[in-house]
Amino acid sequence: MTRKTNALKSERILDVAEELFARHGYDGVTMRQISTGAKVDVALANYHFGKKLDVFYAVFNRRAEHLGSTRRQVLQEQFTDGEPQRLEQVIEAFLLPLKLAQESGDPGWKNYMALLAYVMTSPVWSREMMENTFDKHVGDFIAALRQIFPTARDEDLHWCYHYVSGALALTLAQTGRIDRLSGGKCLSSDFDAAYDRMIPFMAAGFRAVCGEERTPQ
């Protein structure tokens, strides 16, 4: 088996596992289901990644670094002379990498977003998997918000970030609930519609809770 063939099979295993974990969670998936979907022997899947837990980590980490580093880059680009501009721009920098990923044409990103929502809202997996990936970039976002709201209490900034994460997780999960509740007027798959409304909604919440806003220069 050539190195290229090995790499293709590894990616196929991860793609199938990503979709299955996104739909059924960690406990609802077996290595046999993953190998069957990827059309490889269970032994080969074990050879490439080890146990199911190792596959789960590999799936999650595969796209995590890209999203985290892109978010940090976009946030840094919103600074002028070392200071952030408007609140909406900082929130956009936080959300934009997710929007770009959704628009990339890679269908795997939809599965990954649902998986990310699953991990974010799990008291077990959030601690295990978010701490060394996405959480390490949160400080940059809080620091940017601190410059916009110089008199805000730390707990207010962190609670507001918590609400942002919650709204984001529900949106990324694409459960279809809003489709039913709105009678089809809203679609959970319409990330553009959600994104356009999320920014002003979140900005209003920050302004209501965090106090006086620094006037951009």
XYZ file of N, CA and C in Angstrom:
651
model
N 0.848 -1.198 0.000
C 0.000 0.000 0.000
C 0.882 1.246 0.000
N 0.685 2.159 -0.941
C 1.519 3.338 -1.052
C 1.176 4.347 0.027
N 2.106 5.295 0.224
C 1.887 6.341 1.221
C 0.657 7.173 0.860
N 0.476 7.446 -0.449
C -0.679 8.243 -0.880
C -1.979 7.499 -0.601
N -1.993 6.208 -0.880
C -3.190 5.404 -0.611
C -3.496 5.381 0.879
N -2.481 5.247 1.691
C -2.648 5.281 3.138
C -3.264 6.596 3.593
N -2.746 7.693 3.035
C -3.243 9.018 3.411
C -4.704 9.189 3.013
N -5.059 8.724 1.820
C -6.448 8.833 1.365
C -7.386 8.024 2.248
N -6.965 6.828 2.632
C -7.799 6.002 3.496
C -7.936 6.620 4.881
N -6.854 7.211 5.368
C -6.914 7.878 6.671
C -7.917 9.024 6.654
N -7.861 9.821 5.591
C -8.796 10.939 5.471
C -10.228 10.440 5.348
N -10.427 9.351 4.627
C -11.770 8.805 4.465
C -12.314 8.314 5.799
N -11.460 7.684 6.583
C -11.862 7.233 7.909
C -12.280 8.429 8.774
N -11.495 9.488 8.733
C -11.812 10.677 9.520
C -13.097 11.341 9.039
N -13.292 11.400 7.727
C -14.511 12.013 7.183
C -15.757 11.264 7.632
N -15.708 9.940 7.548
C -16.858 9.129 7.951
C -17.082 9.250 9.455
N -16.007 9.177 10.229
C -16.130 9.301 11.680
C -16.692 10.660 12.067
N -16.256 11.692 11.373
C -16.735 13.048 11.633
C -18.253 13.133 11.458
N -18.746 12.568 10.375
C -20.186 12.589 10.119
C -20.949 11.778 11.163
N -20.442 10.609 11.503
C -21.128 9.757 12.472
C -21.128 10.375 13.877
N -19.993 10.902 14.305
C -19.924 11.539 15.620
C -20.826 12.770 15.675
N -20.899 13.530 14.579
C -21.742 14.720 14.540
C -23.215 14.354 14.679
N -23.610 13.220 14.118
C -25.015 12.808 14.130
C -25.409 12.055 15.390
N -24.490 11.247 15.920
C -24.861 10.334 17.000
C -24.093 10.543 18.299
N -23.124 11.453 18.300
C -22.313 11.624 19.497
C -21.298 10.503 19.653
N -20.469 10.640 20.665
C -19.392 9.661 20.849
C -19.936 8.269 21.176
N -20.875 8.200 22.089
C -21.354 6.902 22.557
C -22.215 6.181 21.529
N -22.738 6.900 20.555
C -23.614 6.279 19.568
C -22.908 5.744 18.340
N -21.583 5.710 18.377
C -20.795 5.293 17.214
C -19.851 4.174 17.608
N -19.668 3.203 16.724
C -18.710 2.121 16.950
C -17.622 2.164 15.883
N -16.504 1.541 16.190
C -15.421 1.460 15.213
C -15.860 0.659 13.988
N -16.724 -0.308 14.187
C -17.214 -1.086 13.043
C -18.045 -0.208 12.107
N -18.860 0.679 12.660
C -19.637 1.594 11.824
C -18.717 2.515 11.029
N -17.677 2.996 11.694
C -16.724 3.889 11.017
C -16.018 3.146 9.887
N -15.526 1.965 10.172
C -14.793 1.211 9.149
C -15.704 0.790 8.009
N -16.938 0.451 8.321
C -17.892 0.081 7.265
C -18.172 1.270 6.360
N -18.401 2.423 6.960
C -18.664 3.623 6.164
C -17.472 4.028 5.327
N -16.271 3.820 5.852
C -15.058 4.176 5.120
C -14.600 3.075 4.174
N -15.297 1.938 4.233
C -14.985 0.788 3.372
C -13.560 0.285 3.596
N -13.229 0.134 4.867
C -11.938 -0.435 5.241
C -12.180 -1.451 6.352
N -11.214 -2.322 6.585
C -11.307 -3.265 7.684
C -11.177 -2.532 9.014
N -11.826 -3.054 10.032
C -11.692 -2.478 11.372
C -10.230 -2.452 11.790
N -9.502 -3.487 11.420
C -8.086 -3.565 11.788
C -7.295 -2.405 11.202
N -7.663 -1.998 9.976
C -6.945 -0.893 9.338
C -7.253 0.422 10.050
N -8.517 0.619 10.435
C -8.881 1.825 11.177
C -8.143 1.873 12.506
N -8.053 0.730 13.153
C -7.299 0.668 14.414
C -5.818 0.932 14.191
N -5.294 0.439 13.078
C -3.881 0.623 12.752
C -3.554 2.109 12.577
N -4.437 2.827 11.892
C -4.185 4.244 11.613
C -4.367 5.114 12.855
N -5.385 4.820 13.671
C -5.742 5.759 14.733
C -5.823 5.161 16.130
N -5.887 3.864 16.241
C -6.009 3.253 17.557
C -7.464 3.035 17.940
N -7.800 3.299 19.195
C -9.142 3.069 19.703
C -10.098 4.169 19.246
N -11.385 3.955 19.536
C -12.407 4.939 19.132
C -12.119 6.311 19.731
N -11.659 6.343 20.961
C -11.348 7.625 21.588
C -10.267 8.368 20.813
N -9.284 7.634 20.324
C -8.219 8.255 19.536
C -8.770 8.817 18.223
N -9.707 8.100 17.618
C -10.349 8.586 16.391
C -11.129 9.868 16.686
N -11.836 9.876 17.794
C -12.636 11.041 18.182
C -11.756 12.277 18.325
N -10.629 12.110 19.012
C -9.693 13.228 19.175
C -9.107 13.660 17.832
N -8.774 12.694 16.991
C -8.189 13.020 15.680
C -9.176 13.802 14.824
N -10.438 13.393 14.867
C -11.476 14.093 14.108
C -11.627 15.526 14.607
N -11.691 15.684 15.908
C -11.910 17.024 16.474
C -10.724 17.939 16.219
N -9.522 17.421 16.406
C -8.326 18.259 16.294
C -7.970 18.591 14.852
N -8.459 17.795 13.909
C -8.085 17.989 12.505
C -8.428 19.394 12.015
N -9.573 19.916 12.403
C -9.987 21.242 11.924
C -9.882 22.319 13.002
N -9.648 21.913 14.240
C -9.652 22.869 15.346
C -8.553 23.911 15.213
N -7.350 23.484 14.887
C -6.240 24.424 14.813
C -6.451 25.438 13.691
N -6.997 24.973 12.567
C -7.269 25.887 11.454
C -8.262 26.969 11.873
N -9.354 26.565 12.517
C -10.359 27.535 12.940
C -9.789 28.493 13.977
N -9.084 27.953 14.955
C -8.543 28.789 16.012
C -7.544 29.811 15.501
N -6.625 29.386 14.650
C -5.610 30.303 14.129
C -6.219 31.322 13.177
N -7.208 30.911 12.388
C -7.870 31.852 11.481
C -8.623 32.912 12.263
N -9.301 32.483 13.323
C -10.037 33.445 14.165
C -9.078 34.462 14.769
N -7.930 33.983 15.239
C -6.960 34.895 15.843
C -6.416 35.868 14.803
N -6.164 35.388 13.595
C -5.648 36.250 12.532
C -6.661 37.331 12.159
N -7.923 36.935 12.015
C -8.966 37.902 11.660
C -9.131 38.928 12.766
N -9.058 38.487 14.024
C -9.183 39.416 15.138
C -8.040 40.419 15.141
N -6.821 39.961 14.886
C -5.667 40.864 14.865
C -5.788 41.897 13.747
N -6.419 41.503 12.644
C -6.593 42.411 11.517
C -7.598 43.515 11.817
N -8.385 43.349 12.885
C -9.361 44.363 13.266
C -8.743 45.451 14.136
N -7.466 45.313 14.454
C -6.806 46.311 15.289
C -6.183 47.408 14.423
N -6.305 48.625 14.902
C -5.645 49.758 14.259
C -4.753 50.419 15.300
N -3.461 50.465 15.031
C -2.492 51.012 15.991
C -2.622 50.330 17.353
N -2.859 49.013 17.293
C -2.907 48.255 18.527
C -4.235 48.292 19.255
N -5.233 48.983 18.701
C -6.525 49.065 19.364
C -7.625 48.558 18.436
N -8.630 47.863 18.999
C -9.739 47.404 18.167
C -10.587 48.572 17.716
N -11.344 48.373 16.680
C -12.210 49.419 16.174
C -13.586 49.308 16.834
N -14.605 48.940 16.109
C -15.943 48.874 16.673
C -16.229 47.501 17.264
N -17.174 47.469 18.184
C -17.585 46.219 18.814
C -18.050 45.212 17.774
N -18.831 45.686 16.803
C -19.332 44.785 15.774
C -18.205 44.121 14.996
N -17.106 44.834 14.802
C -15.978 44.269 14.069
C -15.287 43.164 14.866
N -15.211 43.333 16.168
C -14.599 42.308 17.015
C -15.469 41.057 17.030
N -16.779 41.238 17.142
C -17.691 40.090 17.108
C -17.619 39.406 15.743
N -17.548 40.198 14.694
C -17.445 39.628 13.348
C -16.171 38.808 13.207
N -15.084 39.299 13.775
C -13.824 38.552 13.710
C -13.946 37.203 14.409
N -14.746 37.156 15.461
C -14.961 35.912 16.200
C -15.794 34.925 15.382
N -16.759 35.443 14.618
C -17.689 34.590 13.887
C -17.262 34.296 12.448
N -16.510 35.220 11.842
C -16.213 35.117 10.413
C -15.549 33.807 10.003
N -14.548 33.295 10.741
C -13.936 32.032 10.313
C -14.940 30.891 10.199
N -15.948 30.886 11.065
C -16.980 29.855 11.005
C -17.820 30.015 9.743
N -18.137 31.253 9.407
C -18.908 31.531 8.199
C -18.116 31.133 6.957
N -16.833 31.473 6.934
C -15.997 31.139 5.779
C -15.862 29.627 5.622
N -15.759 28.937 6.754
C -15.671 27.477 6.699
C -16.945 26.881 6.116
N -18.088 27.422 6.528
C -19.362 26.928 6.009
C -19.478 27.153 4.512
N -18.863 28.232 4.027
C -18.965 28.599 2.614
C -17.850 28.007 1.767
N -16.993 27.197 2.366
C -15.811 26.705 1.667
C -16.117 25.682 0.581
N -17.301 25.095 0.632
C -17.636 24.043 -0.325
C -17.265 22.660 0.160
N -16.587 22.570 1.291
C -16.234 21.286 1.878
C -17.400 20.827 2.752
N -18.126 19.780 2.359
C -19.294 19.351 3.144
C -18.933 18.876 4.536
N -17.665 18.535 4.730
C -17.239 18.090 6.046
C -17.350 19.167 7.107
N -17.300 20.427 6.694
C -17.378 21.505 7.675
C -18.733 21.523 8.380
N -19.803 21.201 7.670
C -21.119 21.155 8.307
C -21.119 20.109 9.412
N -20.557 18.949 9.123
C -20.471 17.909 10.144
C -19.593 18.358 11.309
N -18.498 19.019 10.990
C -17.595 19.444 12.050
C -18.252 20.481 12.956
N -19.025 21.400 12.369
C -19.699 22.422 13.177
C -20.677 21.778 14.150
N -21.399 20.763 13.681
C -22.314 20.055 14.572
C -21.545 19.327 15.668
N -20.404 18.750 15.301
C -19.562 18.073 16.286
C -19.019 19.072 17.309
N -18.606 20.234 16.832
C -18.101 21.278 17.720
C -19.176 21.695 18.717
N -20.409 21.855 18.238
C -21.515 22.208 19.128
C -21.724 21.131 20.182
N -21.621 19.879 19.776
C -21.772 18.742 20.695
C -20.699 18.778 21.787
N -19.470 19.026 21.389
C -18.367 19.068 22.343
C -18.498 20.274 23.265
N -18.859 21.427 22.705
C -18.979 22.667 23.486
C -19.995 22.540 24.612
N -21.073 21.804 24.361
C -22.169 21.740 25.325
C -22.106 20.503 26.219
N -21.048 19.735 26.108
C -20.889 18.542 26.943
C -19.986 18.854 28.132
N -20.441 18.601 29.361
C -19.579 18.865 30.522
C -18.335 17.977 30.557
N -18.392 16.847 29.873
C -17.240 15.942 29.815
C -16.293 16.355 28.699
N -16.801 16.383 27.469
C -15.939 16.630 26.314
C -15.448 18.066 26.232
N -16.237 19.001 26.732
C -15.801 20.399 26.686
C -14.498 20.583 27.452
N -14.441 20.004 28.627
C -13.211 20.123 29.432
C -12.065 19.352 28.813
N -12.359 18.187 28.267
C -11.324 17.329 27.709
C -10.730 17.876 26.416
N -11.576 18.512 25.580
C -11.159 18.807 24.213
C -11.069 20.288 23.861
N -11.790 21.142 24.565
C -11.780 22.566 24.228
C -10.579 23.294 24.818
N -10.109 22.812 25.970
C -9.087 23.542 26.722
C -7.813 23.776 25.916
N -7.369 22.778 25.178
C -6.105 22.895 24.441
C -6.290 23.276 22.978
N -7.515 23.587 22.597
C -7.770 23.979 21.206
C -8.380 25.383 21.170
N -9.684 25.471 21.282
C -10.364 26.761 21.132
C -10.213 27.662 22.351
N -10.192 27.069 23.551
C -10.159 27.893 24.757
C -8.895 28.747 24.856
N -7.815 28.271 24.278
C -6.556 29.021 24.403
C -6.595 30.325 23.613
N -7.596 30.481 22.715
C -7.724 31.722 21.946
C -8.762 32.674 22.529
N -9.512 32.220 23.522
C -10.575 33.058 24.088
C -10.001 34.315 24.724
N -8.831 34.210 25.321
C -8.215 35.367 25.958
C -8.008 36.531 25.006
N -7.721 36.237 23.743
C -7.555 37.306 22.748
C -8.870 38.061 22.547
N -9.975 37.311 22.490
C -11.286 37.913 22.305
C -11.667 38.754 23.525
N -11.425 38.218 24.719
C -11.731 38.958 25.949
C -10.883 40.221 26.037
N -9.612 40.132 25.636
C -8.729 41.303 25.668
C -9.214 42.394 24.728
N -9.702 41.998 23.553
C -10.242 42.979 22.607
C -11.496 43.631 23.176
N -12.344 42.834 23.806
C -13.554 43.382 24.430
C -13.204 44.312 25.586
N -12.157 43.969 26.324
C -11.721 44.800 27.439
C -11.324 46.195 26.970
N -10.717 46.293 25.798
C -10.331 47.604 25.275
C -11.551 48.401 24.828
N -12.596 47.720 24.411
C -13.825 48.409 24.015
C -14.628 48.841 25.235
N -14.606 47.991 26.276
C -15.330 48.290 27.514
C -14.330 48.378 28.666
N -13.591 49.472 28.765
C -12.502 49.560 29.747
C -12.967 49.522 31.202
N -14.234 49.859 31.470
C -14.714 49.875 32.851
C -15.540 48.632 33.194
N -15.683 47.721 32.256
C -16.508 46.527 32.496
C -15.854 45.608 33.515
N -16.676 44.943 34.309
C -16.165 43.948 35.244
C -15.793 42.676 34.479
N -14.783 42.003 34.963
C -14.337 40.779 34.298
C -15.467 39.765 34.187
N -16.258 39.642 35.255
C -17.326 38.651 35.222
C -18.388 38.988 34.178
N -18.617 40.279 33.924
C -19.592 40.658 32.896
C -19.087 40.285 31.501
N -17.819 40.536 31.248
C -17.250 40.172 29.951
C -17.317 38.660 29.732
N -17.006 37.904 30.762
C -16.994 36.447 30.619
C -18.406 35.873 30.509
N -19.366 36.451 31.239
C -20.743 35.987 31.073
C -21.251 36.279 29.667
N -20.923 37.452 29.161
C -21.358 37.787 27.799
C -20.714 36.852 26.780
N -19.443 36.537 26.984
C -18.808 35.567 26.096
C -19.509 34.216 26.205
N -19.899 33.839 27.408
C -20.609 32.578 27.631
C -21.913 32.545 26.823
N -22.632 33.667 26.807
C -23.882 33.728 26.037
C -23.610 33.656 24.538
N -22.527 34.291 24.113
C -22.130 34.200 22.701
C -21.866 32.745 22.326
N -21.137 32.039 23.173
C -20.826 30.636 22.904
C -22.090 29.794 22.841
N -23.045 30.077 23.723
C -24.285 29.317 23.730
C -25.092 29.513 22.459
N -25.225 30.770 22.049
C -25.962 31.049 20.815
C -25.263 30.423 19.620
N -23.948 30.473 19.646
C -23.168 29.912 18.547
C -23.322 28.395 18.482
N -23.269 27.738 19.634
C -23.392 26.283 19.661
C -24.744 25.834 19.110
N -25.809 26.516 19.517
C -27.138 26.139 19.039
C -27.252 26.356 17.534
N -26.638 27.412 17.051
C -26.685 27.696 15.617
C -25.877 26.676 14.829
N -24.696 26.341 15.329
C -23.841 25.380 14.637
C -24.450 23.983 14.616
N -25.223 23.649 15.643
C -25.795 22.309 15.732
C -26.801 22.033 14.617
N -27.439 23.090 14.099
C -28.411 22.948 13.002
C -29.413 21.823 13.298
N -30.095 21.939 14.424
C -31.029 20.905 14.848
C -32.328 20.896 14.049
N -32.631 22.006 13.383
C -33.893 22.100 12.648
C -35.047 22.598 13.493
N -34.810 22.872 14.762
C -35.904 23.303 15.637
C -36.475 24.645 15.210
N -35.603 25.587 14.823
C -36.103 26.888 14.398
C -36.934 26.765 13.128
N -36.628 25.794 12.308
C -37.423 25.540 11.104
C -38.874 25.233 11.482
N -39.009 24.360 12.484
C -40.352 23.953 12.919
C -41.068 25.086 13.633
N -40.351 25.760 14.545
C -40.987 26.813 15.338
C -41.430 27.991 14.477
N -40.660 28.270 13.424
C -40.988 29.417 12.557
C -41.904 29.037 11.407
N -42.295 27.777 11.338
C -43.127 27.330 10.230
C -42.415 27.423 8.883
N -41.096 27.260 8.920
C -40.318 27.282 7.684
C -39.820 28.652 7.281
N -40.151 29.685 8.048
C -39.666 31.040 7.708
C -38.163 31.179 7.975
N -37.661 30.401 8.912
C -36.228 30.387 9.227
C -35.704 28.973 9.029
N -34.475 28.874 8.551
C -33.862 27.570 8.316
C -32.560 27.485 9.100
N -32.418 26.430 9.874
C -31.205 26.287 10.670
C -29.976 26.105 9.791
N -30.184 25.706 8.545
C -29.068 25.531 7.613
C -28.638 26.842 6.967
N -29.403 27.909 7.179
C -29.101 29.210 6.557
C -28.168 29.989 7.477
N -26.881 29.664 7.421
C -25.921 30.305 8.313
C -25.759 31.784 7.997
N -25.929 32.178 6.738
C -25.834 33.598 6.383
C -26.878 34.411 7.136
N -28.118 33.913 7.158
C -29.198 34.623 7.854
C -28.901 34.702 9.350
N -28.430 33.609 9.914
C -28.101 33.595 11.338
C -26.942 34.539 11.644
N -25.939 34.500 10.797
C -24.730 35.314 10.979
C -25.066 36.805 10.948
N -25.895 37.216 9.984
C -26.233 38.635 9.833
C -27.002 39.166 11.044
N -27.762 38.314 11.685
C -28.537 38.738 12.849
C -27.752 38.582 14.151
N -26.825 37.650 14.165
C -26.075 37.367 15.387
C -25.221 38.555 15.812
N -24.612 39.231 14.853
C -23.694 40.320 15.189
C -24.417 41.465 15.904
N -25.497 42.031 15.337
C -26.174 43.113 16.072
C -26.824 42.638 17.369
N -27.294 41.392 17.397
C -27.915 40.855 18.603
C -26.888 40.772 19.727
N -25.714 40.223 19.426
C -24.676 40.086 20.440
C -24.131 41.448 20.866
N -23.981 42.349 19.907
C -23.460 43.682 20.232
C -24.385 44.401 21.203
N -25.697 44.280 20.986
C -26.659 44.928 21.886
C -26.559 44.348 23.292
N -26.351 43.043 23.391
C -26.208 42.416 24.696
C -24.965 42.887 25.428
N -23.842 42.953 24.740
C -22.608 43.452 25.361
C -22.803 44.874 25.866
N -23.437 45.716 25.060
C -23.616 47.121 25.449
C -24.551 47.255 26.646
N -25.538 46.376 26.741
C -26.479 46.444 27.856
C -25.848 45.998 29.170
N -24.882 45.081 29.091
C -24.328 44.480 30.300
C -22.997 45.099 30.719
N -22.178 45.489 29.754
C -20.774 45.818 30.046
C -20.507 47.300 30.278
N -21.525 48.133 30.216
C -21.315 49.516 30.581
C -20.832 50.409 29.463
N -20.112 51.439 29.857
C -19.713 52.480 28.913
C -18.712 51.939 27.886
N -18.971 52.284 26.636
C -18.145 51.817 25.530
C -17.127 52.884 25.133
N -15.905 52.452 24.914
C -14.872 53.374 24.459
C -15.213 53.885 23.073
N -15.067 55.172 22.849
C -15.334 55.764 21.540
C -14.140 55.513 20.624
N -14.364 54.846 19.462
C -13.240 54.598 18.540
C -12.597 55.895 18.096
N -11.266 55.841 17.954
C -10.534 57.034 17.509
C -10.735 57.273 16.023
